[in-house]
Amino acid sequence: MKMTLKLKLVLILVAFTLIPASIQFYITYQNNVKALHEKSFENLLSIRENKSKQISDLFKVMGNQVQVISKNPLIKDSIVKFSHEYNKIEESYKKRPDDIAKMKSSLEAYYTEKFATEYMSTNNNQKAEGLNEALDTLGPAAIALQYHYISNNKNPLGSKHLLTKAKDGSEWSNIHEKNHPFLKNYLETFGYYDIFLVDIDTGAIVYSVYKELDFGTSLI
């Protein structure tokens, strides 16, 4: 069937109307997409800048807190005393290898059973590697203090910091009894994961609030 001239003219007019409209729609769509991308990018940049400032402010606050507590005469005195008594424990237990062997055996059981089990349960069944190797690097003082404040501590894993004084008869524990409540409260007030006091000469962590497996190890 042949199209009439009138129908042809109508179709041509419709085509001339639709084509520009389609082009205009496509251009508008593309512009809108571009505008949305630019807006999203601007929002991401703004979020990044805000987060960056928050992190920067957090570290500034934490740095100020560390400076304040490090200048506290109580803390200065505590580091000296903890370090002195830690070194005395080190020398004392070097002469008592049998006692160290028993404590190390207790720690080994704690490392490979309680700690390893808890580690797997909180890390998608991934095994904790190098536990025995880490234990073998500990000196006598670290073994003795980890024994009294970790493996022989009746508080459960994650709550070892609740022990204020072990019954080991050491002057280190007497110092701990005096200073631990303040440092524990400071940690809880400001939300720190842990607080270490470190012997500047040896790098030994001579005090830790939470008494985890890094307690007694050396930062060096």
CSV table of C-alpha atoms in Angstrom, one decimal:
chain,number,residue,atom,x,y,z
A,1,MET,CA,0.0,0.0,0.0
A,2,LYS,CA,1.5,3.4,-1.0
A,3,MET,CA,1.7,6.2,1.6
A,4,THR,CA,-0.2,9.3,0.8
A,5,LEU,CA,1.7,12.6,0.5
A,6,LYS,CA,-0.1,13.7,3.7
A,7,LEU,CA,1.1,10.7,5.7
A,8,LYS,CA,4.6,11.2,4.4
A,9,LEU,CA,4.6,14.8,5.5
A,10,VAL,CA,3.3,13.8,8.9
A,11,LEU,CA,6.0,11.2,9.3
A,12,ILE,CA,8.7,13.7,8.3
A,13,LEU,CA,7.4,16.3,10.7
A,14,VAL,CA,7.3,13.7,13.5
A,15,ALA,CA,10.9,12.6,12.7
A,16,PHE,CA,12.1,16.2,12.7
A,17,THR,CA,10.5,16.6,16.0
A,18,LEU,CA,11.6,13.4,17.7
A,19,ILE,CA,15.3,13.5,16.5
A,20,PRO,CA,16.1,16.9,18.1
A,21,ALA,CA,14.2,15.9,21.2
A,22,SER,CA,16.1,12.7,21.5
A,23,ILE,CA,19.4,14.4,21.0
A,24,GLN,CA,18.4,17.0,23.6
A,25,PHE,CA,17.4,14.3,26.0
A,26,TYR,CA,20.7,12.5,25.5
A,27,ILE,CA,22.7,15.6,26.1
A,28,THR,CA,20.7,16.5,29.2
A,29,TYR,CA,21.1,12.9,30.5
A,30,GLN,CA,24.8,13.0,29.9
A,31,ASN,CA,25.1,16.4,31.6
A,32,ASN,CA,23.1,15.1,34.6
A,33,VAL,CA,25.3,12.0,34.9
A,34,LYS,CA,28.4,14.2,34.8
A,35,ALA,CA,27.0,16.6,37.4
A,36,LEU,CA,26.1,13.6,39.7
A,37,HIS,CA,29.6,12.2,39.3
A,38,GLU,CA,31.2,15.6,40.1
A,39,LYS,CA,28.9,16.0,43.1
A,40,SER,CA,29.7,12.5,44.3
A,41,PHE,CA,33.4,13.2,43.9
A,42,GLU,CA,33.1,16.5,45.8
A,43,ASN,CA,31.3,14.7,48.6
A,44,LEU,CA,34.0,12.1,48.8
A,45,LEU,CA,36.7,14.7,48.9
A,46,SER,CA,34.8,16.5,51.7
A,47,ILE,CA,34.4,13.3,53.6
A,48,ARG,CA,38.1,12.5,53.1
A,49,GLU,CA,39.1,16.0,54.3
A,50,ASN,CA,36.8,15.7,57.4
A,51,LYS,CA,38.1,12.2,58.3
A,52,SER,CA,41.7,13.4,57.8
A,53,LYS,CA,41.1,16.3,60.1
A,54,GLN,CA,39.4,14.0,62.7
A,55,ILE,CA,42.3,11.6,62.6
A,56,SER,CA,44.8,14.5,62.8
A,57,ASP,CA,42.9,16.0,65.7
A,58,LEU,CA,42.8,12.6,67.5
A,59,PHE,CA,46.5,12.1,67.2
A,60,LYS,CA,47.1,15.6,68.4
A,61,VAL,CA,44.9,15.0,71.5
A,62,MET,CA,46.6,11.7,72.1
A,63,GLY,CA,50.0,13.2,71.8
A,64,ASN,CA,49.1,15.9,74.3
A,65,GLN,CA,47.8,13.2,76.7
A,66,VAL,CA,51.0,11.2,76.4
A,67,GLN,CA,53.1,14.3,77.0
A,68,VAL,CA,51.1,15.2,80.1
A,69,ILE,CA,51.3,11.8,81.6
A,70,SER,CA,55.0,11.4,80.7
A,71,LYS,CA,55.8,14.6,82.6
A,72,ASN,CA,53.9,13.4,85.6
A,73,PRO,CA,56.4,13.0,88.5
A,74,LEU,CA,54.6,9.8,89.6
A,75,ILE,CA,55.1,8.3,86.1
A,76,LYS,CA,58.7,9.4,85.9
A,77,ASP,CA,59.4,7.8,89.3
A,78,SER,CA,57.4,4.7,88.4
A,79,ILE,CA,59.5,4.0,85.2
A,80,VAL,CA,62.7,4.3,87.1
A,81,LYS,CA,61.5,1.9,89.9
A,82,PHE,CA,59.8,-0.6,87.5
A,83,SER,CA,63.0,-0.7,85.4
A,84,HIS,CA,65.2,-1.1,88.5
A,85,GLU,CA,63.1,-4.0,89.9
A,86,TYR,CA,62.6,-5.6,86.5
A,87,ASN,CA,66.4,-5.8,86.2
A,88,LYS,CA,66.7,-7.2,89.7
A,89,ILE,CA,64.2,-9.9,88.8
A,90,GLU,CA,66.2,-10.7,85.7
A,91,GLU,CA,69.4,-11.2,87.6
A,92,SER,CA,67.8,-13.1,90.4
A,93,TYR,CA,66.1,-15.7,88.2
A,94,LYS,CA,69.3,-16.2,86.1
A,95,LYS,CA,70.4,-18.1,89.2
A,96,ARG,CA,67.2,-20.1,89.4
A,97,PRO,CA,66.9,-22.0,86.1
A,98,ASP,CA,64.6,-24.7,87.6
A,99,ASP,CA,62.1,-22.1,88.6
A,100,ILE,CA,62.2,-20.4,85.2
A,101,ALA,CA,61.8,-23.8,83.5
A,102,LYS,CA,58.6,-24.5,85.5
A,103,MET,CA,57.2,-21.0,84.8
A,104,LYS,CA,58.1,-21.3,81.1
A,105,SER,CA,56.2,-24.6,80.9
A,106,SER,CA,53.1,-22.9,82.4
A,107,LEU,CA,53.4,-20.1,79.9
A,108,GLU,CA,53.8,-22.5,77.0
A,109,ALA,CA,50.5,-24.2,77.9
A,110,TYR,CA,48.9,-20.7,78.1
A,111,TYR,CA,50.3,-19.6,74.8
A,112,THR,CA,49.4,-22.8,72.8
A,113,GLU,CA,46.1,-23.5,74.4
A,114,LYS,CA,44.2,-20.6,75.9
A,115,PHE,CA,45.7,-17.8,73.8
A,116,ALA,CA,45.8,-19.9,70.6
A,117,THR,CA,42.2,-21.0,71.0
A,118,GLU,CA,41.0,-17.4,71.6
A,119,TYR,CA,43.0,-16.2,68.7
A,120,MET,CA,41.4,-18.7,66.3
A,121,SER,CA,37.9,-17.9,67.5
A,122,THR,CA,38.4,-14.2,66.8
A,123,ASN,CA,40.4,-14.5,63.6
A,124,ASN,CA,38.2,-16.8,61.4
A,125,ASN,CA,40.0,-20.0,62.6
A,126,GLN,CA,43.4,-18.7,61.5
A,127,LYS,CA,46.2,-20.1,63.6
A,128,ALA,CA,48.5,-17.9,65.7
A,129,GLU,CA,51.9,-18.4,64.2
A,130,GLY,CA,55.3,-18.2,66.0
A,131,LEU,CA,54.0,-18.6,69.6
A,132,ASN,CA,56.8,-20.9,70.7
A,133,GLU,CA,59.4,-18.8,69.0
A,134,ALA,CA,58.1,-15.7,70.8
A,135,LEU,CA,58.2,-17.5,74.1
A,136,ASP,CA,61.8,-18.6,73.5
A,137,THR,CA,62.9,-15.0,73.1
A,138,LEU,CA,61.8,-14.1,76.6
A,139,GLY,CA,64.4,-13.4,79.3
A,140,PRO,CA,64.0,-14.6,82.9
A,141,ALA,CA,62.3,-11.4,84.1
A,142,ALA,CA,59.7,-11.5,81.3
A,143,ILE,CA,59.0,-15.2,81.9
A,144,ALA,CA,58.6,-14.6,85.7
A,145,LEU,CA,56.3,-11.6,85.3
A,146,GLN,CA,54.3,-13.1,82.5
A,147,TYR,CA,53.8,-16.2,84.7
A,148,HIS,CA,52.6,-14.3,87.7
A,149,TYR,CA,50.5,-11.8,85.9
A,150,ILE,CA,49.3,-13.8,82.9
A,151,SER,CA,49.4,-17.7,83.1
A,152,ASN,CA,49.0,-17.9,86.9
A,153,ASN,CA,46.5,-15.0,86.9
A,154,LYS,CA,43.0,-16.4,87.6
A,155,ASN,CA,41.3,-13.6,85.7
A,156,PRO,CA,40.3,-14.7,82.2
A,157,LEU,CA,42.0,-13.8,78.9
A,158,GLY,CA,41.3,-10.1,78.2
A,159,SER,CA,40.9,-9.3,81.9
A,160,LYS,CA,44.4,-9.9,83.2
A,161,HIS,CA,44.6,-6.2,84.1
A,162,LEU,CA,42.2,-6.8,87.0
A,163,LEU,CA,45.0,-8.3,89.0
A,164,THR,CA,46.5,-5.5,91.1
A,165,LYS,CA,49.2,-7.5,92.9
A,166,ALA,CA,50.6,-11.0,92.4
A,167,LYS,CA,51.7,-13.1,95.3
A,168,ASP,CA,55.3,-13.3,94.1
A,169,GLY,CA,56.8,-11.3,97.0
A,170,SER,CA,58.7,-9.0,94.6
A,171,GLU,CA,59.2,-5.3,95.1
A,172,TRP,CA,58.1,-4.9,91.4
A,173,SER,CA,54.6,-6.1,92.5
A,174,ASN,CA,54.6,-3.6,95.4
A,175,ILE,CA,55.3,-0.9,92.9
A,176,HIS,CA,52.6,-2.3,90.6
A,177,GLU,CA,50.1,-2.2,93.4
A,178,LYS,CA,50.7,1.5,94.0
A,179,ASN,CA,50.7,2.6,90.3
A,180,HIS,CA,48.5,0.2,88.4
A,181,PRO,CA,45.1,1.6,89.6
A,182,PHE,CA,46.0,5.1,88.3
A,183,LEU,CA,47.3,3.8,85.0
A,184,LYS,CA,44.4,1.5,84.5
A,185,ASN,CA,41.9,4.4,85.2
A,186,TYR,CA,43.9,6.6,82.8
A,187,LEU,CA,43.6,4.0,80.0
A,188,GLU,CA,39.9,3.4,80.6
A,189,THR,CA,39.1,7.2,80.7
A,190,PHE,CA,40.8,8.0,77.4
A,191,GLY,CA,40.1,4.7,75.6
A,192,TYR,CA,43.6,3.5,75.0
A,193,TYR,CA,44.2,-0.1,74.0
A,194,ASP,CA,47.2,-0.4,76.4
A,195,ILE,CA,49.8,1.7,78.2
A,196,PHE,CA,53.5,0.6,78.3
A,197,LEU,CA,56.3,1.9,80.5
A,198,VAL,CA,59.6,1.1,78.8
A,199,ASP,CA,63.1,1.0,80.1
A,200,ILE,CA,64.9,3.5,77.8
A,201,ASP,CA,68.3,1.6,78.1
A,202,THR,CA,67.1,-1.9,77.2
A,203,GLY,CA,63.8,-1.3,75.5
A,204,ALA,CA,62.1,-3.7,77.8
A,205,ILE,CA,58.4,-3.2,78.4
A,206,VAL,CA,58.7,-3.2,82.2
A,207,TYR,CA,55.0,-2.5,82.8
A,208,SER,CA,51.8,-3.0,80.8
A,209,VAL,CA,48.2,-2.3,81.9
A,210,TYR,CA,46.6,-5.2,80.0
A,211,LYS,CA,49.4,-7.8,80.4
A,212,GLU,CA,49.3,-9.3,77.0
A,213,LEU,CA,52.0,-11.4,75.4
A,214,ASP,CA,54.1,-8.3,74.6
A,215,PHE,CA,54.5,-7.6,78.3
A,216,GLY,CA,58.2,-8.0,79.2
A,217,THR,CA,59.4,-8.1,75.6
A,218,SER,CA,61.8,-5.6,74.2
A,219,LEU,CA,60.9,-2.9,71.7
A,220,ILE,CA,64.5,-3.2,70.4
